[in-house]
mmCIF file of C-alpha atoms in Angstrom:
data_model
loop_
_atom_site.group_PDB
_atom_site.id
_atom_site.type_symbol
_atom_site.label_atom_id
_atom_site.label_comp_id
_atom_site.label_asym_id
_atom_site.label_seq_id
_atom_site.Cartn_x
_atom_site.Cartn_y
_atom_site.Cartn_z
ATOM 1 C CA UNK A 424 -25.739 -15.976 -3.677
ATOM 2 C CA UNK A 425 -21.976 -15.307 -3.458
ATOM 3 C CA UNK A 426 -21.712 -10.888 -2.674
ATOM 4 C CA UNK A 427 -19.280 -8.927 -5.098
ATOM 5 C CA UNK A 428 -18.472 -5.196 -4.690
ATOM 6 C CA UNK A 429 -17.815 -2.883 -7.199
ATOM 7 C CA UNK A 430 -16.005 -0.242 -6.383
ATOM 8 C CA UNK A 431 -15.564 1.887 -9.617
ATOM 9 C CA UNK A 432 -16.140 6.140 -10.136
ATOM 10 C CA UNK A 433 -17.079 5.794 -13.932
ATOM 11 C CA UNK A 434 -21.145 5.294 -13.685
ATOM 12 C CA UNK A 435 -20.810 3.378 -17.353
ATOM 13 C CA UNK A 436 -17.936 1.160 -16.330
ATOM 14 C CA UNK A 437 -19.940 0.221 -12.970
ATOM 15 C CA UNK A 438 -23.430 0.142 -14.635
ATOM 16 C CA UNK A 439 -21.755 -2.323 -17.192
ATOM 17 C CA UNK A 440 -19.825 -4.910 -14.783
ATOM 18 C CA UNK A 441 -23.025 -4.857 -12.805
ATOM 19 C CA UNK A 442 -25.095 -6.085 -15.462
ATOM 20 C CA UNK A 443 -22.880 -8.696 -16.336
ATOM 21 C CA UNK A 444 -22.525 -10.151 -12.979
ATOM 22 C CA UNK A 445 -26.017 -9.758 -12.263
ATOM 23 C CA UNK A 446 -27.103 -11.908 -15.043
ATOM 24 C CA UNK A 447 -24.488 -14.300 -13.504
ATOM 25 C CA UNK A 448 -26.268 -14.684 -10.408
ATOM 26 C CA UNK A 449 -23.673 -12.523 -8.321
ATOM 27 C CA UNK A 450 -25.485 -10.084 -5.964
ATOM 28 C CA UNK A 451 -23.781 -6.874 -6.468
ATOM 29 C CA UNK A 452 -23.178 -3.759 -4.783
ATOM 30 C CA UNK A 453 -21.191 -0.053 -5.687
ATOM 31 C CA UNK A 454 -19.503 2.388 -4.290
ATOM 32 C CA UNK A 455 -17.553 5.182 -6.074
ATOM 33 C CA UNK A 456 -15.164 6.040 -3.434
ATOM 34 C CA UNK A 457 -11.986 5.208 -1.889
ATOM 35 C CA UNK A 458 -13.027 6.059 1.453
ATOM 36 C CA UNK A 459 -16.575 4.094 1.257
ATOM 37 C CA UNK A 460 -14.883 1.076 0.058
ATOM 38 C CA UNK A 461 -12.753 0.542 2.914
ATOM 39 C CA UNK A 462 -15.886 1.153 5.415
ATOM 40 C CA UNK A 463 -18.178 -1.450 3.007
ATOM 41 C CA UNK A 464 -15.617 -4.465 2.963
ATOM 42 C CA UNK A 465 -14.578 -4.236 6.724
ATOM 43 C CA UNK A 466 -18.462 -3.890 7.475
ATOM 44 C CA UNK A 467 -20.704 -5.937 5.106
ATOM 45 C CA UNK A 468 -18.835 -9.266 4.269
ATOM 46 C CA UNK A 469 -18.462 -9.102 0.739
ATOM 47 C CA UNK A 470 -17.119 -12.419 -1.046
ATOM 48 C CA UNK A 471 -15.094 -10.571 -3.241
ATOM 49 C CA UNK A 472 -13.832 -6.854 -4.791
ATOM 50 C CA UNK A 473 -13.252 -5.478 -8.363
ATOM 51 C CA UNK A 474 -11.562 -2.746 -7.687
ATOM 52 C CA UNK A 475 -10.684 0.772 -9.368
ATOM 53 C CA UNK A 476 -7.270 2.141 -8.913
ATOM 54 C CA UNK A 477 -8.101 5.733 -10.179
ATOM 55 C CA UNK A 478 -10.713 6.901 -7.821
ATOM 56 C CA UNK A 479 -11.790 10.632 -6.401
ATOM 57 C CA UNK A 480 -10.507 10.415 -3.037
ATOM 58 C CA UNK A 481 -8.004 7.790 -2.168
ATOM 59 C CA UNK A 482 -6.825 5.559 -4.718
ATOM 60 C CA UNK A 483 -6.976 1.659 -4.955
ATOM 61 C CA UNK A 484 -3.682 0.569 -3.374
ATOM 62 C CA UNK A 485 -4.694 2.911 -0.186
ATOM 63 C CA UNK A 486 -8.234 0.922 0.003
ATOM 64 C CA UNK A 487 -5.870 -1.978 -0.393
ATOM 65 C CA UNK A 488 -3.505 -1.496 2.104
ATOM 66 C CA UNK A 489 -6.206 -0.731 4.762
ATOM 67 C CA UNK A 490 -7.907 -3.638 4.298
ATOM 68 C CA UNK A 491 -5.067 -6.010 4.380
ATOM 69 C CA UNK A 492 -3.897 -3.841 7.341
ATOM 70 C CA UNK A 493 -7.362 -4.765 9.224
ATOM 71 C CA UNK A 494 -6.685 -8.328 8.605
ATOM 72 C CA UNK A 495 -9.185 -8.432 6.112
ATOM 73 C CA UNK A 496 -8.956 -11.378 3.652
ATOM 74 C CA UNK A 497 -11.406 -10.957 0.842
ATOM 75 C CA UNK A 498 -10.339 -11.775 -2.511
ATOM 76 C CA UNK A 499 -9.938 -8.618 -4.183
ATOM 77 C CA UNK A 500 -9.602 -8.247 -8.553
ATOM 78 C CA UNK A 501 -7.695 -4.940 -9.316
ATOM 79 C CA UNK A 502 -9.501 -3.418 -12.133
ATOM 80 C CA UNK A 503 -7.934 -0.289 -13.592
ATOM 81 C CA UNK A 504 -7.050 1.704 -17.003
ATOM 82 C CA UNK A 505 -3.470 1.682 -15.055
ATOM 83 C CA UNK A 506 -1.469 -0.625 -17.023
ATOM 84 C CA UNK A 507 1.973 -0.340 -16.128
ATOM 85 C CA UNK A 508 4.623 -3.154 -15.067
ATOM 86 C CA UNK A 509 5.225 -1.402 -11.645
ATOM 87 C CA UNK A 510 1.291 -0.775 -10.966
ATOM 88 C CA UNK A 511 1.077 -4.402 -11.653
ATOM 89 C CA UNK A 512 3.545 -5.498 -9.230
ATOM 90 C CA UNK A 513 2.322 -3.214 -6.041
ATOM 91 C CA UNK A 514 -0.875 -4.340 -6.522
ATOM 92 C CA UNK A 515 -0.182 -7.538 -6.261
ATOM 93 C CA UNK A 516 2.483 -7.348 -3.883
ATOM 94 C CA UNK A 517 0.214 -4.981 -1.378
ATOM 95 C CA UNK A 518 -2.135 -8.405 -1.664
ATOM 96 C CA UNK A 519 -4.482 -8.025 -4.482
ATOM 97 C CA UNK A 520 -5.629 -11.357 -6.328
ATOM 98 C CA UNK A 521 -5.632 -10.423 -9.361
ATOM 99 C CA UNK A 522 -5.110 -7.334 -11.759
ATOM 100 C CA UNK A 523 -6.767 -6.860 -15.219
ATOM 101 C CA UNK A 524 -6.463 -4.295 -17.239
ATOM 102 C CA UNK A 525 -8.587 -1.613 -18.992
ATOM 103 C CA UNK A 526 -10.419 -1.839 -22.009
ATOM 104 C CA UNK A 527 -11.472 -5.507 -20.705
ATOM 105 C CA UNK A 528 -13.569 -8.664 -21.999
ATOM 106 C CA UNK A 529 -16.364 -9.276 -20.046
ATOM 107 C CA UNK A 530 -15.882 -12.972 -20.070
ATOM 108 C CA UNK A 531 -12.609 -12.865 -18.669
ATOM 109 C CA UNK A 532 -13.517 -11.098 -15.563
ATOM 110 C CA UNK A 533 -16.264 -13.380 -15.067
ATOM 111 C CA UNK A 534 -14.029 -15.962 -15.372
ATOM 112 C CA UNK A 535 -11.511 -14.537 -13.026
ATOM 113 C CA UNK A 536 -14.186 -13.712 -10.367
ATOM 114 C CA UNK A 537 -15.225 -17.447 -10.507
ATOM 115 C CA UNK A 538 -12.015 -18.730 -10.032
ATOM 116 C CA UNK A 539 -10.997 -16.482 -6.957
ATOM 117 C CA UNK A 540 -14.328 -17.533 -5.615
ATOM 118 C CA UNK A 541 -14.007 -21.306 -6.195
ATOM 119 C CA UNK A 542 -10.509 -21.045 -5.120
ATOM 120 C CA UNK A 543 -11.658 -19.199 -1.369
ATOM 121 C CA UNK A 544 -14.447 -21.738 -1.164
ATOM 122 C CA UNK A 545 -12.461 -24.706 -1.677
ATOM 123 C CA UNK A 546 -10.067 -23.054 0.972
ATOM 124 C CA UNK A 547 -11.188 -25.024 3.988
ATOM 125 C CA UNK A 548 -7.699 -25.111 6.206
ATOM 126 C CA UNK A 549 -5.957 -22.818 6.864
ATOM 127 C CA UNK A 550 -2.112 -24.524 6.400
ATOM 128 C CA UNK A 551 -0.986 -26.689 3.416
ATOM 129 C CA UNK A 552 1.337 -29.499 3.870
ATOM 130 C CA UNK A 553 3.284 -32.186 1.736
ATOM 131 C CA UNK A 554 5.941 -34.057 3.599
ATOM 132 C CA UNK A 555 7.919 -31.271 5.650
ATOM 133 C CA UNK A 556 6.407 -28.907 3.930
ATOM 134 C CA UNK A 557 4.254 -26.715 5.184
ATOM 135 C CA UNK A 558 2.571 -23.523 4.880
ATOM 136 C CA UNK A 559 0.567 -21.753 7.134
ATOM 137 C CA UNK A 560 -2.262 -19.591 5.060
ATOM 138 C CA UNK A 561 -3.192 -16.740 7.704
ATOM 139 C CA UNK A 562 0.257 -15.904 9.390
ATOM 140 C CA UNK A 563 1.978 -16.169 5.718
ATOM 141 C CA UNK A 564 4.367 -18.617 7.571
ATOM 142 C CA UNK A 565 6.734 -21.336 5.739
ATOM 143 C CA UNK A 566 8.305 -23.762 6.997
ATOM 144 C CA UNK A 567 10.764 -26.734 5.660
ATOM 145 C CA UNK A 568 11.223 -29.391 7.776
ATOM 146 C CA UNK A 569 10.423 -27.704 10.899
ATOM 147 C CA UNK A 570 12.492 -24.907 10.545
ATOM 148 C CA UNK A 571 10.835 -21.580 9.281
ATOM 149 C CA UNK A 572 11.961 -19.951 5.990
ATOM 150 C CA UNK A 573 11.509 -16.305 4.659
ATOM 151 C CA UNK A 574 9.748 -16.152 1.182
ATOM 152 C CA UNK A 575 8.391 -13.089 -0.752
ATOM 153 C CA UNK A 576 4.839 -12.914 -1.600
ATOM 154 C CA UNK A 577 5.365 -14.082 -4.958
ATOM 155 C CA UNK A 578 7.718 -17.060 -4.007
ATOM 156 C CA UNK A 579 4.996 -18.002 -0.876
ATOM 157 C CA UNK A 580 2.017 -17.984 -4.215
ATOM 158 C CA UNK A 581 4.441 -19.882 -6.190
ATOM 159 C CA UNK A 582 4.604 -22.373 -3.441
ATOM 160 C CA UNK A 583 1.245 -22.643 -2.402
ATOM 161 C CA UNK A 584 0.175 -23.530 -6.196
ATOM 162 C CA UNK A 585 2.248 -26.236 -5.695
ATOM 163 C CA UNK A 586 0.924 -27.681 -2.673
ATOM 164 C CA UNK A 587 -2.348 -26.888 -4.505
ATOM 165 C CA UNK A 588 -1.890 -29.138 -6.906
ATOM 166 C CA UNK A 589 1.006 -31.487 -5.026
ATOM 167 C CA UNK A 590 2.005 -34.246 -7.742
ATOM 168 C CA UNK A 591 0.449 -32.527 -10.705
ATOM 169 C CA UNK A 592 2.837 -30.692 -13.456
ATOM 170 C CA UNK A 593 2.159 -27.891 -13.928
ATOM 171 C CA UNK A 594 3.177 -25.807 -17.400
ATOM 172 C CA UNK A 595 4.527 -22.328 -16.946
ATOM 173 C CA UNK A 596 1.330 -20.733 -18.347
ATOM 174 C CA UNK A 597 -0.698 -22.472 -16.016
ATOM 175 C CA UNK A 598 1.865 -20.912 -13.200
ATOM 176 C CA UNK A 599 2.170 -17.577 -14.650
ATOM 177 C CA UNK A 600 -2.289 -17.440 -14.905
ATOM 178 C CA UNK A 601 -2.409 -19.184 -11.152
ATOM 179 C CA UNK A 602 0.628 -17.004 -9.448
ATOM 180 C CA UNK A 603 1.141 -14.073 -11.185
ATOM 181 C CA UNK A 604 -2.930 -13.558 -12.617
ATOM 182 C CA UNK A 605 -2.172 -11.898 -15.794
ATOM 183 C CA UNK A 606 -0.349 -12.313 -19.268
ATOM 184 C CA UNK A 607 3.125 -12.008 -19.495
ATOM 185 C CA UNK A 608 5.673 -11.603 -22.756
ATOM 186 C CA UNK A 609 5.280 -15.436 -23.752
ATOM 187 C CA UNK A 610 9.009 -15.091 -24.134
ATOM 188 C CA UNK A 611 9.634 -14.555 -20.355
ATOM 189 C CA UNK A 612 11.740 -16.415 -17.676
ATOM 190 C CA UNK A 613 9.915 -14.768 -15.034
ATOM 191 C CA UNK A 614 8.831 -18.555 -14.200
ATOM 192 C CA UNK A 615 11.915 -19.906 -14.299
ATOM 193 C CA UNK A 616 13.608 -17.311 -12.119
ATOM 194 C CA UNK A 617 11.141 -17.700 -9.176
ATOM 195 C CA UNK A 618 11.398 -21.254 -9.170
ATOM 196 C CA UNK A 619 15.660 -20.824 -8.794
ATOM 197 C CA UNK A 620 14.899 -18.620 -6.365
ATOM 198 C CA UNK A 621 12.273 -21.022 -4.553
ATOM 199 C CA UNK A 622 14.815 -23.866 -4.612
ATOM 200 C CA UNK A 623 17.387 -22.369 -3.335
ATOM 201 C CA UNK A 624 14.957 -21.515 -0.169
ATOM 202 C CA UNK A 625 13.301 -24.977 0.184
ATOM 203 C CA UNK A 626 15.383 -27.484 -1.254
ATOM 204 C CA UNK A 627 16.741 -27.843 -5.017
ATOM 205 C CA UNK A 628 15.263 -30.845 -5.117
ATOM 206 C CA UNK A 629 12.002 -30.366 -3.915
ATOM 207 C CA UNK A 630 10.135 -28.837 -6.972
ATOM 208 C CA UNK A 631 10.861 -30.842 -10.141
ATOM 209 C CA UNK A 632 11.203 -30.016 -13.723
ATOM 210 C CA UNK A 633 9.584 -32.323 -16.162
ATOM 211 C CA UNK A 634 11.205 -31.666 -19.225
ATOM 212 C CA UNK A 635 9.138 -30.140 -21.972
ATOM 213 C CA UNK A 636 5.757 -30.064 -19.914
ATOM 214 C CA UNK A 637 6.745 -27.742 -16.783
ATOM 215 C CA UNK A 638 7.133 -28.424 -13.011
ATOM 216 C CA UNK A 639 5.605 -30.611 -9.725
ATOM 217 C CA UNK A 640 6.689 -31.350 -6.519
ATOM 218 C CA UNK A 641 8.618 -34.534 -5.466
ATOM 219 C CA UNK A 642 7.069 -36.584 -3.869
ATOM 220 C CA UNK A 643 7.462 -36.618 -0.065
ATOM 221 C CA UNK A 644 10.757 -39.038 0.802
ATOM 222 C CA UNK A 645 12.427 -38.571 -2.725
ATOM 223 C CA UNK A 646 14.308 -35.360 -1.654
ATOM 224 C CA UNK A 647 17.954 -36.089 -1.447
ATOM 225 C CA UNK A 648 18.485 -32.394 0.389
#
């Protein structure tokens, strides 16, 4: 039975997700501080976090950093009234998973928890390749035909999607749910920017757009670069 904890200061909001996951089948524990969380997820081996930003002691993105700091590499679901475009970005940039925002349907975090869970289970390497491409999970290492390149965090998700699913399109909501974990403007580029600045890091060629449908890899020896 897969272990989720809760870290959350609002007894309701805790007693609530609890119940929920419970009658999922999750095995659940809380904790209602900053300070207890990072002791609980270095020391218990917890498949996965929902975590509070706005709690009594230290707040979410310190619990965060301290646990990515200690190497730890549980998946970990920001869950917070916290809303704001920048919040957004350094919690996902300071290596949460996801982010969801407060007031929240039930459904969709369960959803969300499933896929982070699937997604760590199915996670049995630790580098991705296609052709001379390759990424290396636990150093956060890329590397294009033998020769290392720098990505961001969100460019080195974007990739590893894409090895993910090597030879499948996939359509810029799919990206934006799978990379960036939330719902952007449906107007937005933001897609479209990171995979300019992807190509001109890997390859132009290397990541395809299929016209009306989205983008894949090439295949391994169609690269012209």
């Amino acid at each position: 039975m897969p272990s989720i904890l809760v870290v959350e200061d609002e007894p309701r909001i805790a007693a609530f997700v609890v119940k929920g996951l419970s009658a999922a089948g999750f095995a659940c524990t809380t904790v209602s501080t900053g300070h207890e969380a990072v002791a609980e997820i270095l020391t218990d081996g917890h498949d996965l976090v929902i975590l509070d930003l706005g709690l009594p002691d230290i707040d979410g993105f310190t619990v965060l950093e301290r646990v990515r700091g200690s190497g730890s590499t549980v998946p970990v679901i920001i869950l917070t009234a916290r809303s704001s475009a920048a919040d957004v970005v350094t919690g996902l940039e300071n290596g949460a998973d996801d982010y969801m925002a407060k007031p929240f349907g039930f459904d969709e975090l369960l959803a969300r928890v499933r896929l982070r869970l699937r997604t760590e289970a199915s996670t049995t390497t630790t580098t991705l390749a296609h052709g001379d491409l390759s990424l290396d999970l636990r150093s956060r290492r890329a590397t294009v035909a033998g020769t290392e390149v720098d990505l961001s965090a969100r460019e080195f998700a974007l990739l590893e999607t894409f090895l993910r699913h090597a030879g499948q399109v996939l359509s810029r909501e799919q990206l934006l749910s799978r990379v960036w974990g939330y719902d952007f403007d449906p107007g937005s580029n933001v897609v479209d920017v990171y995979v300019r600045y992807l190509r001109q890091k890997i390859g132009a060629d290397r990541v395809v757009t299929v016209r009306g449908m989205g983008y894949r890899l090439a295949a391994p020896g169609q690269q012209h670069a």
